[in-house]
Amino acid sequence: MFVENCEQVTCRLFKSGAGEFIFSEVMDLKELLSGNEAIARGAYEAGVTVAAAYPGTPSTEILENFSRYPGVYAEWAPNEKVALEVGIGASLAGARTLVAMKHVGVNVAADPLLTFAYTGVNGGFVLVSADDPGMHSSQNEQDNRHYARFAKIPLLEPGDSQEAKEMVGLALDISEQFDTPVMLRTTTRVAHSQGLVEIGGRSPRELRPYKKDPQKYLMVPAFARLRRNALEKRLALLKEYAEKSPLNFIEWRDKSIGVITSGISYQYVREALPEASVLKLGMTNPLPEAVIRRFAAGVKRLIVVEELEPFIQDQVSAMGIAATGKGFIPNSGELDTGILARKFSEAGILKPPVKTAAEGSARPEAPAAPGRPPVMCPGCPHRGLFYALKKLKLTVTGDIGCYTLSGLPPLEAMDCCICMGASIGAAHGVSKANPAMSGSTVAVIGDSTFLHSGVTGLLNMVYNNGSGTVIILDNRTTAMTGHQHHPGTGSTLMGTAAPAVDLETLVQALGVKRVRVVNPLDLAKTQAVLREETTAGEPSVVISRCPCVLLTRAAKPAVRVEKDKCIGCKVCIQLGCPSISMQDRKALVDPVSCTGCGLCVQVCQEGALVKGGDADA
Amino acid sequence: MLKPVDILMVGVGGQGTILASKILARAALETGYDIKVSEIHGMAQRGGSVVTQVRLGEKVFSPLIPAGGADVVLAFEKLEGLRLMPFLKPDGAMIINEQEIPPVPVLVGAAEYPADIIEYIRSAARHVVAVDALAVAEKCGNVKAANVVLLGVMARRLPFAREVWERALAGCVPAKLLEVNKAAFAAGYEYKGI
């Protein structure tokens, strides 16, 4: 934390909706915060008392940070739908509430979201959707701004940490003023970039009184029809608000080019086109049509710059205003200043950059740089399970977690990965379509993912007389996102002890009669159990149980190589362990990173790899 | 008017790039810069490349450094330095650790670790400092302080006072590790490489 030099006097720029600048001198405290830390701070300052989430990059740190503030309650829900429903209840009870999730999490929570838009709120409610353009840690790069339009709720898009903090408070004000949930949509570069943020105090809020009101909250058809009308009325009021909101402001500069932009794209536009006039939209649903028309009329050429889909541009075009943007700006991946400069220059809007003599002279050709894909850690228990699956030549329907990395070389032991919880339904579908595959197809799913959305898939497999094998990779944590607790770990986000669900009892209650538990670091036993269960002809669950190696950090002595026995066969290399390499045609084990898990000792047929601490042979 | 400085730090998960960027940001903050720092989380613990972008200036908009825009690339690992060469300004400085961490494609024999990285970088970049930071850190008493050695090498080339750096260091590392980190920083700061 950067709280030194706290009494800085700075000159801060406020921008009004009319595009004029107001200067005000304020005494303030600035800290370098990531967008996620700023959102947590903003929620704390704005009096949020309840927050819920399921971890997902790039949203996870919001709840982790928020939970550390005094006087608040925060929890990990088993999935995003439950998190949102907890948030709906908290709002109903009158609390200011925040619910956070990654973009694909909103798919899971979409069902309550679209009807919550009808009921509206009691306490202010903000839903943070953290999108991932460029798919740094995601399976797709869907543009969740469409959800706000789909649900007909207000949408705010911060472009840096300061805005992220301020917009949380504004979102809650809008929520209470217009009786609606509000979406705050960030992207990876806002969520995970740090910038200076002015820190304020907390404005405590009393719970708003709860009043029973079935016509507002009980969405049966007769009442939902009433709320459907209320939704349209509210949207019209929100349009008026958007026209006057300081969230949407014009910076008049050179009027030959005018750019409409939002979120992180604003930062790239200010660098790539420093002279252009800019309409920065902080509120992008509903759009401020009159402001857009005024801006368009004031510039010669109108361009919309936004990451991913032409969300703003299509609506501007539908207003009958001539605008370009997605014609030459990519609609996939992240933007940056360099991409914009190049695309604007290719489109003839910017002059091509003048190269200096030094830039003009090309560098010599670089040697090829091999990639560095993420890999399972040394000692990762998943490695043993996937090595066994590969040996048995099984078709593996996969799921979301660290273990998805097993699909990459050298293990290549996973056939598909779609979304959270999909593995079990997919395995069941495979065997129903082609019974010949049923004895050779397994589903793999992590413990946190199973509790997120795998339970219903397994229930379905049992109910519909499936005969698949489901392997629960129980590493006792939500590892991929940084070791968050879940209903099976025995602890909560706030650090209190909690009942831990018993996976064996749970799956038995769903009707699974064959439940086996293996330690995946015991290869022979694991393979034997997998062979038995896949040929059993009835639903079975194998719980592959061993805590994440990063969680325990209880390393045993490193494995040693007896070089005279090593024949250079590279069988150990096929484990894909970053601690093992070849040097002079012999295996080499890095003693610093090796955790002594012993998998390589088990696969070596020559006895050349020896457990550390064992006597010399 | 503070001159903008764009710094890319790159390494492999676990090498301590994040601590180095924290110390840098703290020093920059005390010097009065506006700052943006961008990191990609998620895969860092899984042995992938870790890139931290630090942008300093009077007013910084984008958190991202465009290709060809980095004044300094601080590479904690040789191959990662090579990979980020396209980001280095023609007159920028590459500070590169001589440590090699072979990625899995190299470990499994699907690719070769390039043999001549430092030679290439010397031929392609105007200013290059190559350091065996592990060896320097070991002499200072803890091999894990290699990140602070590298930070020290960079520090002398940035427009902050040495005392500012030392205060930032003291503010970011635990008290019991301060002495070894101070020694590592000094060894880097006074490193006579070319």
JSON list of N, CA and C in Angstrom, two decimals, chain A residues 561-573 582-588 603-609:
[
{"chain": "A", "resi": 561, "resn": "VAL", "atom": "N", "xyz": [18.77, -38.44, -9.60]},
{"chain": "A", "resi": 561, "resn": "VAL", "atom": "CA", "xyz": [18.96, -39.24, -10.81]},
{"chain": "A", "resi": 561, "resn": "VAL", "atom": "C", "xyz": [20.23, -40.05, -10.64]},
{"chain": "A", "resi": 562, "resn": "GLU", "atom": "N", "xyz": [20.10, -41.36, -10.87]},
{"chain": "A", "resi": 562, "resn": "GLU", "atom": "CA", "xyz": [21.31, -42.20, -10.91]},
{"chain": "A", "resi": 562, "resn": "GLU", "atom": "C", "xyz": [21.70, -42.32, -12.36]},
{"chain": "A", "resi": 563, "resn": "LYS", "atom": "N", "xyz": [22.68, -41.50, -12.73]},
{"chain": "A", "resi": 563, "resn": "LYS", "atom": "CA", "xyz": [22.97, -41.29, -14.15]},
{"chain": "A", "resi": 563, "resn": "LYS", "atom": "C", "xyz": [23.41, -42.57, -14.87]},
{"chain": "A", "resi": 564, "resn": "ASP", "atom": "N", "xyz": [24.09, -43.44, -14.15]},
{"chain": "A", "resi": 564, "resn": "ASP", "atom": "CA", "xyz": [24.55, -44.67, -14.84]},
{"chain": "A", "resi": 564, "resn": "ASP", "atom": "C", "xyz": [23.38, -45.57, -15.21]},
{"chain": "A", "resi": 565, "resn": "LYS", "atom": "N", "xyz": [22.25, -45.43, -14.51]},
{"chain": "A", "resi": 565, "resn": "LYS", "atom": "CA", "xyz": [21.09, -46.27, -14.84]},
{"chain": "A", "resi": 565, "resn": "LYS", "atom": "C", "xyz": [20.20, -45.64, -15.90]},
{"chain": "A", "resi": 566, "resn": "CYS", "atom": "N", "xyz": [20.29, -44.31, -16.06]},
{"chain": "A", "resi": 566, "resn": "CYS", "atom": "CA", "xyz": [19.40, -43.63, -17.01]},
{"chain": "A", "resi": 566, "resn": "CYS", "atom": "C", "xyz": [19.80, -43.97, -18.43]},
{"chain": "A", "resi": 567, "resn": "ILE", "atom": "N", "xyz": [18.82, -44.45, -19.23]},
{"chain": "A", "resi": 567, "resn": "ILE", "atom": "CA", "xyz": [19.12, -44.82, -20.61]},
{"chain": "A", "resi": 567, "resn": "ILE", "atom": "C", "xyz": [18.62, -43.75, -21.58]},
{"chain": "A", "resi": 568, "resn": "GLY", "atom": "N", "xyz": [18.13, -42.64, -21.06]},
{"chain": "A", "resi": 568, "resn": "GLY", "atom": "CA", "xyz": [17.69, -41.53, -21.92]},
{"chain": "A", "resi": 568, "resn": "GLY", "atom": "C", "xyz": [16.41, -41.84, -22.67]},
{"chain": "A", "resi": 569, "resn": "CYS", "atom": "N", "xyz": [15.52, -42.66, -22.11]},
{"chain": "A", "resi": 569, "resn": "CYS", "atom": "CA", "xyz": [14.31, -43.07, -22.83]},
{"chain": "A", "resi": 569, "resn": "CYS", "atom": "C", "xyz": [13.24, -41.97, -22.83]},
{"chain": "A", "resi": 570, "resn": "LYS", "atom": "N", "xyz": [13.35, -41.00, -21.95]},
{"chain": "A", "resi": 570, "resn": "LYS", "atom": "CA", "xyz": [12.45, -39.84, -21.87]},
{"chain": "A", "resi": 570, "resn": "LYS", "atom": "C", "xyz": [11.03, -40.17, -21.42]},
{"chain": "A", "resi": 571, "resn": "VAL", "atom": "N", "xyz": [10.82, -41.33, -20.84]},
{"chain": "A", "resi": 571, "resn": "VAL", "atom": "CA", "xyz": [9.49, -41.63, -20.31]},
{"chain": "A", "resi": 571, "resn": "VAL", "atom": "C", "xyz": [9.10, -40.60, -19.25]},
{"chain": "A", "resi": 572, "resn": "CYS", "atom": "N", "xyz": [10.06, -40.24, -18.40]},
{"chain": "A", "resi": 572, "resn": "CYS", "atom": "CA", "xyz": [9.78, -39.27, -17.33]},
{"chain": "A", "resi": 572, "resn": "CYS", "atom": "C", "xyz": [9.39, -37.91, -17.91]},
{"chain": "A", "resi": 573, "resn": "ILE", "atom": "N", "xyz": [9.98, -37.58, -19.06]},
{"chain": "A", "resi": 573, "resn": "ILE", "atom": "CA", "xyz": [9.69, -36.30, -19.72]},
{"chain": "A", "resi": 573, "resn": "ILE", "atom": "C", "xyz": [8.22, -36.22, -20.12]},
{"chain": "A", "resi": 582, "resn": "MET", "atom": "N", "xyz": [16.29, -32.88, -19.93]},
{"chain": "A", "resi": 582, "resn": "MET", "atom": "CA", "xyz": [17.33, -33.80, -20.39]},
{"chain": "A", "resi": 582, "resn": "MET", "atom": "C", "xyz": [18.63, -33.00, -20.52]},
{"chain": "A", "resi": 583, "resn": "GLN", "atom": "N", "xyz": [19.71, -33.60, -20.05]},
{"chain": "A", "resi": 583, "resn": "GLN", "atom": "CA", "xyz": [21.01, -32.97, -20.24]},
{"chain": "A", "resi": 583, "resn": "GLN", "atom": "C", "xyz": [21.99, -34.08, -20.62]},
{"chain": "A", "resi": 584, "resn": "ASP", "atom": "N", "xyz": [22.65, -33.93, -21.73]},
{"chain": "A", "resi": 584, "resn": "ASP", "atom": "CA", "xyz": [23.56, -34.94, -22.24]},
{"chain": "A", "resi": 584, "resn": "ASP", "atom": "C", "xyz": [22.88, -36.32, -22.29]},
{"chain": "A", "resi": 585, "resn": "ARG", "atom": "N", "xyz": [21.66, -36.32, -22.79]},
{"chain": "A", "resi": 585, "resn": "ARG", "atom": "CA", "xyz": [20.86, -37.55, -22.97]},
{"chain": "A", "resi": 585, "resn": "ARG", "atom": "C", "xyz": [20.54, -38.29, -21.67]},
{"chain": "A", "resi": 586, "resn": "LYS", "atom": "N", "xyz": [20.63, -37.59, -20.57]},
{"chain": "A", "resi": 586, "resn": "LYS", "atom": "CA", "xyz": [20.24, -38.18, -19.29]},
{"chain": "A", "resi": 586, "resn": "LYS", "atom": "C", "xyz": [19.20, -37.27, -18.63]},
{"chain": "A", "resi": 587, "resn": "ALA", "atom": "N", "xyz": [18.34, -37.88, -17.85]},
{"chain": "A", "resi": 587, "resn": "ALA", "atom": "CA", "xyz": [17.35, -37.07, -17.13]},
{"chain": "A", "resi": 587, "resn": "ALA", "atom": "C", "xyz": [18.04, -36.19, -16.09]},
{"chain": "A", "resi": 588, "resn": "LEU", "atom": "N", "xyz": [17.49, -35.00, -15.92]},
{"chain": "A", "resi": 588, "resn": "LEU", "atom": "CA", "xyz": [18.04, -34.07, -14.93]},
{"chain": "A", "resi": 588, "resn": "LEU", "atom": "C", "xyz": [16.86, -33.55, -14.12]},
{"chain": "A", "resi": 603, "resn": "VAL", "atom": "N", "xyz": [7.26, -43.95, -12.94]},
{"chain": "A", "resi": 603, "resn": "VAL", "atom": "CA", "xyz": [7.20, -44.24, -14.38]},
{"chain": "A", "resi": 603, "resn": "VAL", "atom": "C", "xyz": [8.54, -44.75, -14.92]},
{"chain": "A", "resi": 604, "resn": "CYS", "atom": "N", "xyz": [9.63, -44.49, -14.19]},
{"chain": "A", "resi": 604, "resn": "CYS", "atom": "CA", "xyz": [10.95, -44.90, -14.69]},
{"chain": "A", "resi": 604, "resn": "CYS", "atom": "C", "xyz": [11.10, -46.42, -14.57]},
{"chain": "A", "resi": 605, "resn": "GLN", "atom": "N", "xyz": [11.34, -47.08, -15.70]},
{"chain": "A", "resi": 605, "resn": "GLN", "atom": "CA", "xyz": [11.45, -48.54, -15.71]},
{"chain": "A", "resi": 605, "resn": "GLN", "atom": "C", "xyz": [12.86, -49.00, -15.35]},
{"chain": "A", "resi": 606, "resn": "GLU", "atom": "N", "xyz": [13.80, -48.06, -15.31]},
{"chain": "A", "resi": 606, "resn": "GLU", "atom": "CA", "xyz": [15.20, -48.44, -15.14]},
{"chain": "A", "resi": 606, "resn": "GLU", "atom": "C", "xyz": [15.69, -48.23, -13.72]},
{"chain": "A", "resi": 607, "resn": "GLY", "atom": "N", "xyz": [14.82, -47.69, -12.89]},
{"chain": "A", "resi": 607, "resn": "GLY", "atom": "CA", "xyz": [15.25, -47.41, -11.51]},
{"chain": "A", "resi": 607, "resn": "GLY", "atom": "C", "xyz": [16.27, -46.29, -11.43]},
{"chain": "A", "resi": 608, "resn": "ALA", "atom": "N", "xyz": [16.27, -45.42, -12.45]},
{"chain": "A", "resi": 608, "resn": "ALA", "atom": "CA", "xyz": [17.27, -44.35, -12.47]},
{"chain": "A", "resi": 608, "resn": "ALA", "atom": "C", "xyz": [16.84, -43.14, -11.64]},
{"chain": "A", "resi": 609, "resn": "LEU", "atom": "N", "xyz": [15.54, -43.03, -11.39]},
{"chain": "A", "resi": 609, "resn": "LEU", "atom": "CA", "xyz": [15.05, -41.93, -10.58]},
{"chain": "A", "resi": 609, "resn": "LEU", "atom": "C", "xyz": [14.73, -42.47, -9.19]}
]
